[in-house]
XYZ file of C-alpha atoms in Angstrom:
762
model
C -28.415 -25.129 2.390
C -31.454 -25.516 0.022
C -32.902 -23.885 -3.105
C -36.247 -23.779 -3.521
C -38.120 -23.560 -7.590
C -39.105 -19.911 -6.428
C -35.176 -18.680 -6.115
C -35.682 -18.950 -1.965
C -32.809 -20.129 0.035
C -33.040 -22.286 3.105
C -30.290 -22.647 4.948
C -28.465 -23.241 8.314
C -25.368 -22.463 10.259
C -23.689 -23.110 13.456
C -21.212 -20.433 14.866
C -18.819 -21.265 17.171
C -17.785 -18.658 19.918
C -16.517 -17.618 23.605
C -17.256 -14.663 24.802
C -14.373 -12.174 26.511
C -16.909 -11.036 29.287
C -19.750 -12.010 30.878
C -23.118 -11.021 29.069
C -25.976 -11.333 28.460
C -26.691 -10.571 24.775
C -23.922 -11.129 21.104
C -24.138 -8.910 18.306
C -23.061 -10.353 14.779
C -24.000 -9.292 11.140
C -25.987 -10.246 9.040
C -28.005 -9.113 5.920
C -31.265 -9.484 4.106
C -31.707 -12.712 6.062
C -35.106 -13.957 7.773
C -33.609 -15.663 10.438
C -36.280 -18.750 11.889
C -35.128 -20.331 14.741
C -32.422 -19.803 16.903
C -30.339 -21.616 19.556
C -27.825 -21.975 21.990
C -26.181 -24.429 23.206
C -23.415 -24.496 26.064
C -21.141 -27.185 24.936
C -19.294 -27.336 29.240
C -22.689 -28.095 30.698
C -23.794 -31.264 28.850
C -24.839 -29.305 25.851
C -27.871 -27.301 27.689
C -29.792 -25.083 25.660
C -30.131 -21.448 27.137
C -33.177 -19.284 26.463
C -33.659 -16.786 23.782
C -36.095 -13.600 25.313
C -35.009 -10.820 22.423
C -34.141 -10.551 19.267
C -33.422 -7.333 17.574
C -32.262 -6.527 13.892
C -30.482 -2.997 12.966
C -30.643 -3.400 9.249
C -28.744 0.392 9.167
C -25.998 -1.393 10.227
C -26.564 -4.997 9.196
C -26.316 -6.147 12.744
C -28.491 -8.742 14.908
C -28.474 -8.329 18.268
C -29.911 -11.538 20.152
C -30.169 -11.719 24.347
C -30.076 -14.697 26.362
C -31.763 -15.085 29.601
C -28.726 -15.838 31.841
C -25.161 -14.563 31.014
C -22.785 -16.295 28.830
C -19.650 -17.103 31.147
C -16.368 -15.968 29.676
C -14.072 -18.774 28.354
C -16.758 -21.050 27.825
C -17.598 -22.601 24.280
C -20.835 -21.967 22.995
C -22.225 -22.646 19.558
C -25.603 -20.685 18.418
C -27.341 -22.544 15.536
C -29.466 -20.500 13.143
C -32.235 -21.146 10.611
C -33.026 -18.664 7.858
C -34.122 -17.890 4.399
C -33.582 -15.377 2.069
C -34.524 -15.132 -1.638
C -31.871 -14.444 -4.489
C -32.055 -11.576 -6.618
C -30.202 -9.992 -9.449
C -28.085 -7.547 -6.886
C -24.967 -8.822 -7.729
C -24.592 -9.408 -4.217
C -24.035 -12.604 -1.789
C -25.978 -15.373 -3.093
C -27.881 -13.983 -6.236
C -29.034 -14.709 -9.909
C -27.172 -14.236 -12.507
C -28.471 -15.464 -16.595
C -27.019 -16.146 -19.814
C -28.245 -17.049 -23.598
C -27.004 -20.240 -24.878
C -26.244 -20.778 -28.375
C -29.558 -21.552 -29.772
C -31.117 -17.824 -28.246
C -32.868 -19.661 -24.965
C -32.335 -17.452 -21.791
C -30.696 -19.376 -18.469
C -30.557 -18.446 -15.005
C -28.316 -19.647 -12.819
C -26.894 -19.331 -9.170
C -24.039 -17.118 -8.754
C -21.901 -15.940 -5.554
C -20.034 -12.509 -4.728
C -18.730 -12.190 -1.205
C -16.236 -9.259 -1.135
C -16.156 -7.023 1.805
C -19.107 -6.324 3.354
C -21.322 -8.322 1.291
C -20.179 -11.323 3.370
C -22.453 -10.141 5.727
C -25.083 -11.615 3.976
C -24.166 -15.310 4.278
C -23.199 -15.622 7.738
C -19.720 -18.343 6.939
C -21.827 -19.943 4.285
C -19.152 -19.545 2.236
C -17.234 -23.075 2.660
C -20.969 -24.292 1.080
C -20.915 -22.613 -1.908
C -17.109 -23.198 -3.437
C -17.286 -25.701 -5.730
C -13.789 -27.091 -6.973
C -13.370 -25.741 -10.269
C -10.537 -27.083 -12.561
C -7.736 -24.829 -13.729
C -4.905 -22.813 -12.509
C -7.391 -19.849 -12.226
C -9.436 -21.569 -9.472
C -6.379 -23.742 -7.989
C -4.245 -22.392 -5.095
C -0.667 -22.030 -4.972
C 0.386 -26.046 -5.136
C -1.573 -26.046 -8.904
C 0.506 -23.384 -10.218
C 3.860 -25.113 -9.119
C 2.590 -28.176 -10.443
C 2.326 -26.397 -13.659
C 5.473 -24.703 -13.337
C 7.468 -28.522 -13.109
C 5.425 -30.054 -15.560
C 6.630 -26.749 -17.880
C 10.217 -27.427 -16.535
C 9.861 -31.370 -17.219
C 8.089 -31.511 -20.808
C 10.319 -31.093 -24.050
C 6.904 -30.929 -26.181
C 7.259 -27.349 -28.067
C 3.342 -27.002 -28.574
C 3.055 -28.315 -24.522
C 5.700 -25.991 -23.554
C 4.209 -22.637 -25.057
C 0.614 -23.915 -23.941
C 1.677 -24.104 -20.135
C 3.999 -20.808 -20.300
C 0.474 -19.551 -21.410
C -1.371 -20.511 -18.498
C 0.936 -19.715 -16.109
C 1.141 -16.089 -17.119
C -2.585 -16.241 -17.566
C -3.425 -15.650 -13.511
C -1.706 -14.341 -10.308
C -4.881 -15.492 -8.129
C -2.995 -18.454 -7.043
C -0.704 -16.134 -4.868
C -3.746 -13.950 -3.732
C -5.682 -16.660 -2.496
C -2.863 -17.789 -0.748
C -2.657 -14.672 1.462
C -6.566 -14.762 1.740
C -5.803 -17.866 3.642
C -3.048 -16.193 5.821
C -4.652 -12.898 6.537
C -8.288 -14.261 6.073
C -8.624 -17.453 7.381
C -5.807 -18.404 9.490
C -5.368 -15.358 11.417
C -8.116 -12.833 10.691
C -8.313 -9.211 11.590
C -9.516 -8.107 14.653
C -11.760 -4.959 12.374
C -11.964 -3.332 9.719
C -9.574 -0.405 9.835
C -6.749 -3.269 9.457
C -8.532 -4.253 6.361
C -5.820 -2.626 4.285
C -3.250 -4.883 5.609
C -5.260 -8.278 4.339
C -6.039 -6.128 1.423
C -2.187 -4.737 0.657
C -0.233 -7.895 1.604
C -2.615 -10.042 -1.373
C -1.766 -7.609 -4.104
C 1.921 -7.447 -3.057
C 2.187 -11.129 -3.122
C 0.547 -11.546 -6.459
C 3.804 -9.877 -8.087
C 6.177 -11.001 -5.414
C 5.122 -15.298 -5.431
C 5.348 -15.074 -9.421
C 8.277 -13.009 -8.799
C 10.184 -15.181 -7.307
C 9.365 -18.030 -9.356
C 9.646 -16.573 -12.568
C 12.365 -13.808 -12.401
C 12.741 -13.201 -16.525
C 9.260 -11.911 -16.097
C 10.166 -8.606 -14.095
C 7.156 -9.089 -12.110
C 8.064 -6.080 -9.631
C 8.945 -3.364 -12.443
C 5.180 -4.423 -13.190
C 4.134 -4.170 -9.542
C 5.502 -0.078 -9.746
C 3.149 0.481 -12.798
C 0.032 -1.274 -11.676
C 0.137 -0.642 -7.967
C 2.925 1.836 -6.929
C 2.657 4.405 -9.422
C -1.247 4.145 -9.269
C -1.715 4.719 -5.960
C 0.925 7.616 -5.533
C -1.472 9.491 -7.967
C -4.865 8.602 -5.752
C -2.975 9.467 -2.588
C -1.512 12.827 -3.614
C -5.283 14.041 -3.244
C -6.746 16.143 -0.423
C -9.512 13.880 -0.667
C -7.307 10.882 0.446
C -7.409 8.738 3.453
C -5.004 6.867 5.632
C -4.997 3.053 5.074
C -5.589 2.328 8.784
C -8.933 4.751 9.241
C -11.552 4.188 11.543
C -14.710 2.689 10.489
C -18.439 3.337 12.277
C -20.990 1.578 9.777
C -21.249 -0.813 6.774
C -21.295 2.502 3.754
C -17.987 3.192 5.315
C -16.520 -0.018 5.348
C -17.631 -0.460 1.475
C -15.418 3.156 1.186
C -12.374 1.771 2.156
C -12.021 -0.736 -0.646
C -10.532 1.243 -3.356
C -6.532 1.886 -4.386
C -5.555 3.332 -1.375
C -6.005 0.004 0.534
C -5.441 -2.459 -2.125
C -2.176 -0.503 -3.800
C -0.534 1.849 -1.184
C -0.977 -0.728 1.005
C 0.920 -3.499 -1.423
C 3.098 -0.100 -1.947
C 4.429 0.250 1.766
C 5.144 -3.394 2.179
C 7.183 -3.758 -0.780
C 9.167 -0.577 0.822
C 9.230 -2.749 3.873
C 10.299 -5.694 2.522
C 13.450 -3.628 1.051
C 14.545 -2.216 3.992
C 13.960 -4.943 6.381
C 15.238 -7.991 3.400
C 13.604 -10.557 2.517
C 14.972 -13.059 5.099
C 13.678 -10.871 7.780
C 10.046 -10.114 6.412
C 10.022 -14.215 5.739
C 10.770 -14.952 8.925
C 8.280 -12.757 11.101
C 5.422 -13.839 8.409
C 5.417 -17.089 9.914
C 5.875 -16.252 13.447
C 3.155 -13.631 13.199
C 0.984 -16.462 11.349
C 1.934 -19.175 14.380
C 1.653 -17.084 16.960
C -2.074 -15.787 15.637
C -3.344 -18.997 14.285
C -6.929 -19.302 14.173
C -7.325 -16.346 16.032
C -7.608 -12.045 15.345
C -4.853 -9.797 15.899
C -4.339 -6.443 14.560
C -1.271 -4.538 12.849
C 0.653 -3.701 15.611
C 0.944 -7.266 16.616
C 2.738 -7.586 12.484
C 4.656 -4.814 13.347
C 5.589 -6.255 16.292
C 6.926 -9.731 15.421
C 8.713 -8.101 12.751
C 10.916 -5.905 14.889
C 11.467 -8.941 17.022
C 12.954 -11.044 14.090
C 15.077 -7.779 12.921
C 16.755 -7.765 16.601
C 15.088 -5.234 17.454
C 17.365 -3.001 15.198
C 14.585 -1.190 13.456
C 11.083 0.076 15.186
C 8.911 -0.880 12.657
C 5.659 0.088 14.402
C 7.118 3.697 14.837
C 8.261 3.892 11.353
C 5.259 2.186 9.608
C 2.268 4.213 11.280
C 3.818 7.271 10.192
C 2.653 5.387 6.170
C -0.170 3.693 7.632
C -1.868 6.397 10.494
C -1.495 9.449 8.160
C -2.506 10.317 4.364
C -0.293 11.001 1.568
C 3.401 10.660 1.074
C 6.570 13.286 1.048
C 8.528 14.498 -2.229
C 12.240 14.190 -1.305
C 13.846 17.283 -2.685
C 17.682 16.564 -2.905
C 19.970 19.693 -3.596
C 23.964 20.202 -4.054
C 25.100 22.566 -0.650
C 27.696 24.718 -2.959
C 30.433 25.463 -0.065
C 31.366 29.079 1.222
C 34.279 31.003 0.125
C 35.852 33.558 2.249
C 35.612 36.718 0.489
C 39.053 38.029 2.351
C 41.043 35.388 0.375
C 42.992 36.562 -2.819
C 43.251 32.498 -4.528
C 40.957 30.588 -5.306
C 41.030 27.057 -3.303
C 40.891 23.921 -3.937
C 37.436 21.977 -4.358
C 37.009 19.491 -1.718
C 36.859 15.769 -2.232
C 33.457 15.836 -0.896
C 30.337 17.753 -1.368
C 27.371 17.963 1.143
C 23.784 17.049 -0.219
C 20.664 18.007 1.750
C 17.663 15.888 1.534
C 14.537 17.498 2.634
C 11.064 16.362 2.997
C 7.934 17.913 2.269
C 3.807 16.568 2.028
C 3.048 15.919 -1.475
C 0.171 17.411 -2.393
C -1.755 18.235 -6.283
C -2.898 21.651 -5.366
C -4.488 24.225 -7.747
C -2.298 26.549 -5.874
C 1.506 26.668 -6.373
C 3.530 25.697 -3.007
C 4.891 28.238 -1.312
C 1.627 30.562 -1.847
C -0.340 28.391 0.958
C 1.651 26.012 2.613
C -1.028 25.400 5.218
C -2.707 23.340 2.926
C 0.080 20.651 3.294
C -1.090 20.532 7.025
C -4.653 19.905 6.798
C -6.453 17.719 7.646
C -4.575 17.307 10.902
C -2.269 14.370 11.163
C -0.969 12.834 14.401
C 2.476 12.809 12.845
C 2.644 16.561 10.994
C 2.858 15.070 7.560
C 6.359 14.061 8.376
C 7.886 10.219 7.501
C 10.664 8.041 8.310
C 11.711 7.745 4.996
C 14.509 5.265 3.642
C 16.062 7.233 0.838
C 17.810 4.788 -1.149
C 20.261 6.198 -4.192
C 23.037 5.619 -6.013
C 25.631 7.835 -8.080
C 26.886 8.196 -11.925
C 30.469 6.730 -10.493
C 28.340 3.675 -8.700
C 25.833 2.964 -10.848
C 22.154 1.368 -10.172
C 23.439 -1.895 -8.676
C 25.397 -0.366 -5.772
C 22.752 1.716 -3.857
C 23.057 3.327 -0.372
C 20.140 4.402 1.911
C 20.049 7.033 4.232
C 17.220 7.214 7.092
C 15.200 10.283 6.946
C 13.851 10.022 10.854
C 10.888 12.504 10.060
C 13.291 15.071 9.833
C 15.507 16.463 6.843
C 19.214 15.004 6.247
C 22.382 15.990 5.117
C 24.962 13.704 3.752
C 28.279 13.793 1.308
C 29.392 12.591 -1.799
C 32.845 13.101 -4.231
C 32.721 15.958 -5.538
C 33.635 14.564 -8.984
C 29.895 13.065 -9.245
C 27.753 14.499 -12.074
C 24.313 13.141 -11.175
C 22.342 11.038 -8.341
C 19.510 9.110 -8.687
C 17.168 8.530 -5.741
C 14.502 6.272 -4.659
C 16.025 3.288 -6.514
C 13.661 1.700 -8.744
C 11.061 2.762 -7.114
C 11.011 0.943 -4.458
C 9.728 3.716 -1.653
C 6.418 5.291 -1.784
C 7.331 8.552 -2.317
C 8.851 10.952 -5.147
C 11.470 13.064 -5.282
C 12.834 15.948 -7.052
C 16.395 17.976 -7.707
C 17.339 21.283 -7.729
C 18.026 22.266 -11.459
C 21.410 21.315 -11.859
C 20.749 17.831 -10.734
C 17.614 17.470 -13.271
C 19.814 18.658 -16.097
C 22.760 16.703 -15.646
C 19.668 13.373 -15.285
C 18.289 14.267 -18.207
C 21.483 14.786 -20.304
C 22.478 11.210 -18.655
C 19.628 9.864 -19.828
C 20.073 11.504 -23.956
C 23.372 9.914 -23.619
C 23.167 6.501 -22.275
C 19.814 5.745 -20.587
C 20.876 2.273 -19.673
C 22.971 3.440 -16.836
C 19.423 3.637 -15.111
C 17.622 0.069 -14.684
C 14.490 0.268 -16.658
C 12.740 0.896 -13.266
C 14.732 4.026 -12.794
C 14.016 5.303 -15.763
C 10.062 5.089 -15.296
C 10.463 6.312 -11.750
C 12.143 9.557 -13.359
C 8.909 9.406 -16.219
C 6.775 9.408 -13.463
C 8.080 11.781 -11.100
C 8.763 14.501 -13.658
C 5.322 14.676 -14.764
C 3.743 14.334 -11.600
C 5.687 17.235 -10.283
C 5.080 19.357 -13.406
C 1.423 18.639 -12.239
C 1.939 20.279 -9.299
C 4.116 22.755 -10.340
C 7.114 21.751 -8.416
C 8.990 21.901 -11.737
C 8.022 23.611 -14.952
C 6.424 21.362 -17.719
C 9.435 21.811 -20.174
C 11.065 19.422 -17.491
C 9.153 16.333 -18.406
C 9.218 17.452 -21.870
C 12.574 17.680 -21.925
C 13.707 14.496 -20.436
C 10.542 12.250 -22.656
C 13.111 13.229 -25.677
C 15.171 10.570 -24.869
C 12.228 7.917 -25.368
C 13.522 7.912 -29.138
C 16.082 5.544 -28.157
C 14.490 3.692 -25.196
C 13.357 0.123 -25.387
C 11.802 -0.994 -22.424
C 8.290 -1.827 -21.693
C 8.181 -0.347 -18.156
C 9.987 3.560 -18.853
C 7.084 3.664 -22.230
C 4.009 2.170 -19.803
C 4.513 4.855 -17.697
C 5.037 7.179 -20.507
C 2.533 6.250 -22.337
C -0.018 7.014 -19.217
C 0.624 10.317 -18.499
C 0.776 11.012 -22.329
C -2.967 9.983 -22.459
C -3.271 11.968 -19.515
C -1.911 14.990 -20.846
C -3.552 14.706 -24.437
C -7.357 14.523 -22.652
C -6.735 17.500 -20.831
C -5.392 19.791 -23.331
C -7.803 18.581 -25.768
C -9.520 21.940 -25.786
C -6.115 24.058 -25.324
C -3.981 25.227 -28.056
C -1.059 22.654 -28.048
C -3.308 19.888 -28.432
C -2.341 19.097 -32.287
C 1.390 19.660 -31.570
C 1.434 17.587 -28.592
C -0.259 14.873 -31.010
C 2.346 15.309 -32.839
C 5.158 14.779 -30.447
C 4.173 11.563 -29.216
C 3.488 10.253 -33.015
C 7.572 11.457 -33.343
C 8.520 9.529 -30.249
C 5.883 6.261 -31.341
C 7.558 5.996 -35.054
C 10.964 4.522 -34.404
C 9.709 2.342 -31.293
C 6.877 0.758 -33.448
C 8.959 0.115 -36.371
C 11.475 -1.165 -33.818
C 8.794 -3.615 -31.955
C 7.213 -5.154 -35.056
C 4.310 -7.155 -35.982
C 5.769 -10.500 -35.235
C 4.384 -11.868 -32.311
C 7.538 -13.016 -30.562
C 9.887 -12.448 -27.772
C 9.536 -12.322 -23.708
C 6.808 -12.235 -21.664
C 7.455 -8.045 -21.422
C 8.193 -7.706 -24.723
C 4.755 -8.931 -25.678
C 3.302 -6.561 -23.093
C 4.977 -3.720 -24.859
C 4.039 -4.621 -28.814
C 0.661 -4.595 -27.668
C 0.412 -1.173 -25.571
C 3.378 0.495 -28.391
C 1.123 -0.352 -31.056
C -2.350 0.127 -29.667
C -1.251 4.083 -28.869
C 0.644 4.406 -32.247
C -2.502 3.567 -33.827
C -4.501 6.359 -31.609
C -2.121 9.133 -32.384
C -2.575 7.837 -36.696
C 1.459 6.593 -36.924
C 0.543 5.945 -40.661
C 2.249 2.474 -40.777
C 0.916 1.205 -37.952
C -2.484 2.356 -39.254
C -2.209 0.951 -42.292
C -0.872 -2.582 -41.442
C -3.505 -2.599 -38.472
C -6.330 -1.838 -40.888
C -5.005 -4.601 -43.415
C -5.238 -7.214 -40.287
C -8.502 -6.179 -39.328
C -10.279 -6.792 -43.143
C -8.292 -9.747 -43.302
C -10.131 -11.054 -40.207
C -13.484 -9.690 -40.779
C -13.452 -10.831 -44.513
C -11.458 -14.182 -44.423
C -11.458 -15.322 -41.479
C -7.533 -15.003 -40.932
C -6.410 -15.366 -37.536
C -4.884 -12.739 -35.119
C -2.457 -13.814 -32.203
C -3.893 -13.098 -29.153
C -1.398 -10.156 -27.873
C -2.387 -8.521 -31.174
C -5.682 -8.488 -31.237
C -6.953 -5.606 -29.067
C -4.385 -3.209 -31.311
C -6.366 -4.845 -34.720
C -9.394 -4.823 -33.360
C -8.917 -1.109 -31.556
C -8.140 -0.465 -35.617
C -10.966 -1.609 -37.278
C -13.278 0.217 -34.787
C -11.498 3.687 -34.806
C -11.299 3.690 -38.757
C -13.813 1.653 -39.616
C -17.807 2.605 -39.981
C -20.759 0.804 -38.906
C -20.144 -2.107 -40.786
C -16.801 -2.899 -38.818
C -18.217 -1.937 -35.324
C -21.106 -4.352 -36.032
C -19.228 -7.239 -37.186
C -17.218 -6.609 -33.746
C -20.498 -6.189 -31.855
C -21.401 -9.260 -33.196
C -18.361 -11.357 -32.154
C -19.072 -10.063 -29.002
C -22.540 -11.467 -28.534
C -21.372 -15.130 -29.852
C -18.323 -15.698 -28.062
C -17.729 -17.741 -24.740
C -14.396 -16.853 -24.394
C -14.666 -14.276 -21.073
C -11.189 -12.957 -22.513
C -12.535 -12.008 -26.004
C -15.510 -10.798 -24.437
C -13.921 -8.434 -22.101
C -11.386 -7.259 -25.417
C -14.344 -6.329 -27.810
C -16.115 -4.691 -24.894
C -13.590 -2.361 -24.544
C -12.378 -1.461 -28.058
C -16.111 -1.093 -29.209
C -15.830 2.415 -27.481
C -12.806 3.377 -29.662
C -15.161 4.694 -32.758
C -15.452 8.166 -33.811
C -19.344 8.061 -34.716
C -21.695 9.846 -32.092
C -24.212 7.758 -33.368
C -22.487 4.661 -32.611
C -21.398 5.361 -29.404
C -24.683 6.950 -28.154
C -26.310 3.313 -29.180
C -23.693 1.750 -27.167
C -24.249 3.267 -24.303
C -27.899 2.540 -24.742
C -27.306 -0.941 -24.524
C -25.454 -1.036 -20.695
C -29.673 -0.537 -19.621
C -30.193 -4.043 -20.969
C -28.639 -6.212 -18.458
C -29.164 -9.036 -20.615
C -26.954 -7.495 -23.441
C -24.734 -6.250 -21.641
C -24.033 -7.668 -17.868
C -24.218 -5.297 -14.686
C -20.533 -5.946 -14.093
C -19.363 -4.599 -17.171
C -21.141 -1.061 -17.241
C -18.208 0.518 -15.890
C -15.398 -0.874 -18.395
C -17.886 0.370 -21.419
C -18.637 3.567 -19.836
C -15.022 4.029 -19.318
C -13.938 3.246 -22.757
C -16.611 5.757 -23.977
C -15.497 8.532 -21.390
C -12.067 8.232 -22.890
C -12.695 8.116 -26.367
C -12.350 12.216 -27.440
C -15.661 11.776 -29.440
C -17.836 10.104 -26.502
C -16.608 12.270 -23.547
C -19.539 14.233 -23.246
C -22.123 11.341 -24.057
C -20.939 9.122 -21.471
C -21.377 12.241 -19.506
C -24.957 12.581 -20.442
C -25.536 9.006 -19.868
C -24.667 8.969 -16.484
C -27.356 11.978 -15.585
C -30.128 10.352 -17.637
C -29.914 7.497 -16.271
C -28.482 7.883 -12.867
C -31.897 6.558 -10.958
C -31.615 3.534 -13.233
C -28.037 2.444 -12.374
C -28.768 3.076 -8.767
C -31.290 0.673 -8.590
C -29.186 -1.486 -10.729
C -26.056 -1.215 -8.164
C -27.001 -0.026 -4.775
C -26.008 2.741 -2.797
C -24.107 0.569 -0.978
C -21.530 -0.422 -3.276
C -17.923 1.486 -4.473
C -19.505 0.957 -8.421
C -21.059 4.014 -8.086
C -18.053 5.980 -7.470
C -16.325 4.349 -10.111
C -18.990 5.415 -12.709
C -18.416 8.672 -11.407
C -14.755 8.572 -11.451
C -14.360 7.038 -14.926
C -16.941 9.455 -16.209
C -16.073 12.701 -15.401
C -11.875 12.510 -14.271
C -11.173 13.499 -18.246
C -12.684 16.937 -17.823
C -10.453 20.193 -17.615
C -12.804 23.006 -18.379
C -14.660 25.383 -15.774
C -18.035 24.551 -17.373
C -17.560 20.579 -16.853
C -16.803 21.308 -13.191
C -19.411 23.645 -12.614
C -21.871 20.804 -14.287
C -20.664 18.111 -12.254
C -21.256 20.105 -9.018
C -24.391 21.039 -9.950
C -25.472 17.907 -10.690
C -24.315 16.259 -7.901
C -25.251 19.043 -5.391
C -27.224 17.776 -2.494
C -27.512 14.600 -4.132
C -27.053 11.415 -1.570
C -24.127 8.822 -3.419
C -23.930 6.628 -0.161
C -20.640 4.904 -0.780
C -19.136 6.732 -3.712
C -19.146 10.168 -1.701
C -15.246 9.685 -1.353
C -14.721 8.953 -5.255
C -17.304 12.675 -6.256
C -14.894 14.138 -4.049
C -11.562 13.309 -6.054
C -13.296 13.188 -9.116
C -14.055 16.919 -8.792
C -10.919 17.777 -7.147
C -9.314 16.152 -10.243
C -11.093 18.201 -12.748
C -10.051 21.279 -10.628
C -6.276 20.477 -11.012
C -7.055 19.656 -14.772
C -8.294 22.894 -15.139
C -5.600 24.681 -13.408
C -2.867 22.824 -14.862
C -3.978 24.019 -18.371
C -4.425 27.733 -17.296
C -0.330 27.324 -16.033
C 1.322 25.244 -18.213
C -0.924 25.947 -22.030
C 2.045 28.960 -23.170
C 5.161 27.249 -21.870
C 3.977 24.035 -23.430
C 2.908 25.521 -26.443
C 6.619 27.079 -26.805
C 8.530 24.509 -26.045
C 6.446 22.133 -28.756
C 6.274 24.915 -31.316
C 10.286 24.734 -30.982
C 11.180 21.378 -30.969
C 8.770 20.320 -34.205
C 11.158 22.948 -36.141
């Protein structure tokens, strides 16, 4: 490859291939390339050249058609040699131009690459020629990660151990790269409909791999926060899609690079590992990679190998097809079946030793109408499995504890099972390892809530998070009253673990934005403030403790600043002023809290100080953090200036534009400013990102998903009416659906929430 001074790239690529049938043409993908020479060599016939008679390009499909004078014979080795050129631009796709400003103010232009997804078509197989051997674990593989881990265990120098631990925790990238080697390079999926297996496995392995060598970090607890819960949230919408989808054109390919492909794919693989067992999954994966190495495969090939290694006791394909080939997931309702007594009996019979419980499955769908009013919606669009699943229903009771779980299989059906009459409660979906939600009859909900209040540690931290997540989400769907998650969350006054708190804070944030114009808003802020006060005092300001304790400290104190816990706000402002005026150092784990408080409760001076730091620092993590907190200002004039800065790519990089709009939109003072900015500069943003990327859809989502008023819904619909948003179409549909859900949830729950909060806070 040669890069000319005028940013024109000249290159050559050789592609070795065989055809499965006799044809006189081939089709391959290419984008924004001008092909100048094309040569086909028959390797079997003394490297004879075969004449090219025609070449056609279909730009919309990013395809090139080359026709030959004679037929190509199947199972014969051919080599296609192409010479081509292209011009570098600033579109952040493929091999492109980027720029930066040096410390002395000079602008420098350099070359960069982004070959995510379909963008790879713009370079044939050029990735290997562009890779640079960068130092450091972030750009290394599992071997480099393990070398650091071995060094950490062997050294006894405290400062070096501390540094190595920080490096080890800084990135999960080596495990993603390892998965990419397996499912991208060693075995390549046959077509884009199986993209989810490659991307889902990478998302699963980035947590699973670290959890294997660092069990004390509880990475799989973090997995349910980052992957399972996020995917459950998106897959509950009617505008979701199966993770295995039919793909016809490039726009559809870009559209499936979303939370469903990545996070739901990872979550169902986690569920698969739980019911198959680690040994079976590992043996099956090894067999699959060896069987199909250097070739193509489909998802069904992976399922077949796993069935073989389970001694065919489990039909993996039948089970997993119900999760991958239909959208959504079930909600399992567990009820205690009350024994029927004869009305003719004159005496009360002794209670039976065992009581029957029922578990029924229904598709979980966030809908504007209460369940039961229009159940036909639950069956749309049509599914080959009628929205029934093979569900590995795991559970434990107050008599067994969370370390002794049972599994009942729901084979696309409902089930009943028996438990001792003396049990008080049952907790299903152990550690939220299954991709489904669980609700209970009123008696069981009451018993679970009482158990949490009495001794929450009878449940694992992941199960406490699961109960919080299910209760709040079931309330949003209208399956339980809003008072259920409120009553359940009162136990948080005693909670001291990260995962339950992180889950609760996510839902508190959603309630806060949805209720921002409703009567309970101020009372809800007081309630959250009451819950956060004990834990914020307990967690303190010393940057010590385990990995999860440090994560928790940052999240708790940031939330306390947001709702105005006085002692936390006072300490944060004091630390910010010391940093700004006297250069006092703030530990990295506490910087977000301190910067956030300084911006939120400060003015122009504090904001400009952080803005100057953003422009002067060369530490990527610090720039990312400052970019986030700069959107916390309560001054609309400052927020407007900040939004306008995104229009200058030399000031804020295009890849950071979404982050800026997101933080401003999530700020009550900036929500409508962000929306107005998106409308005013839509054309410019389209030119920046292009309609063929998923960036435009992401912008729509982060700016509009907070809306909860009918007028806002009308505005969004009117603006995007008859507008071509390209691959952002699905994101637009999901955003409109989310706004409608917010509107109806507030309408249904405003009064009961107000009444409960008024009573509790008296």
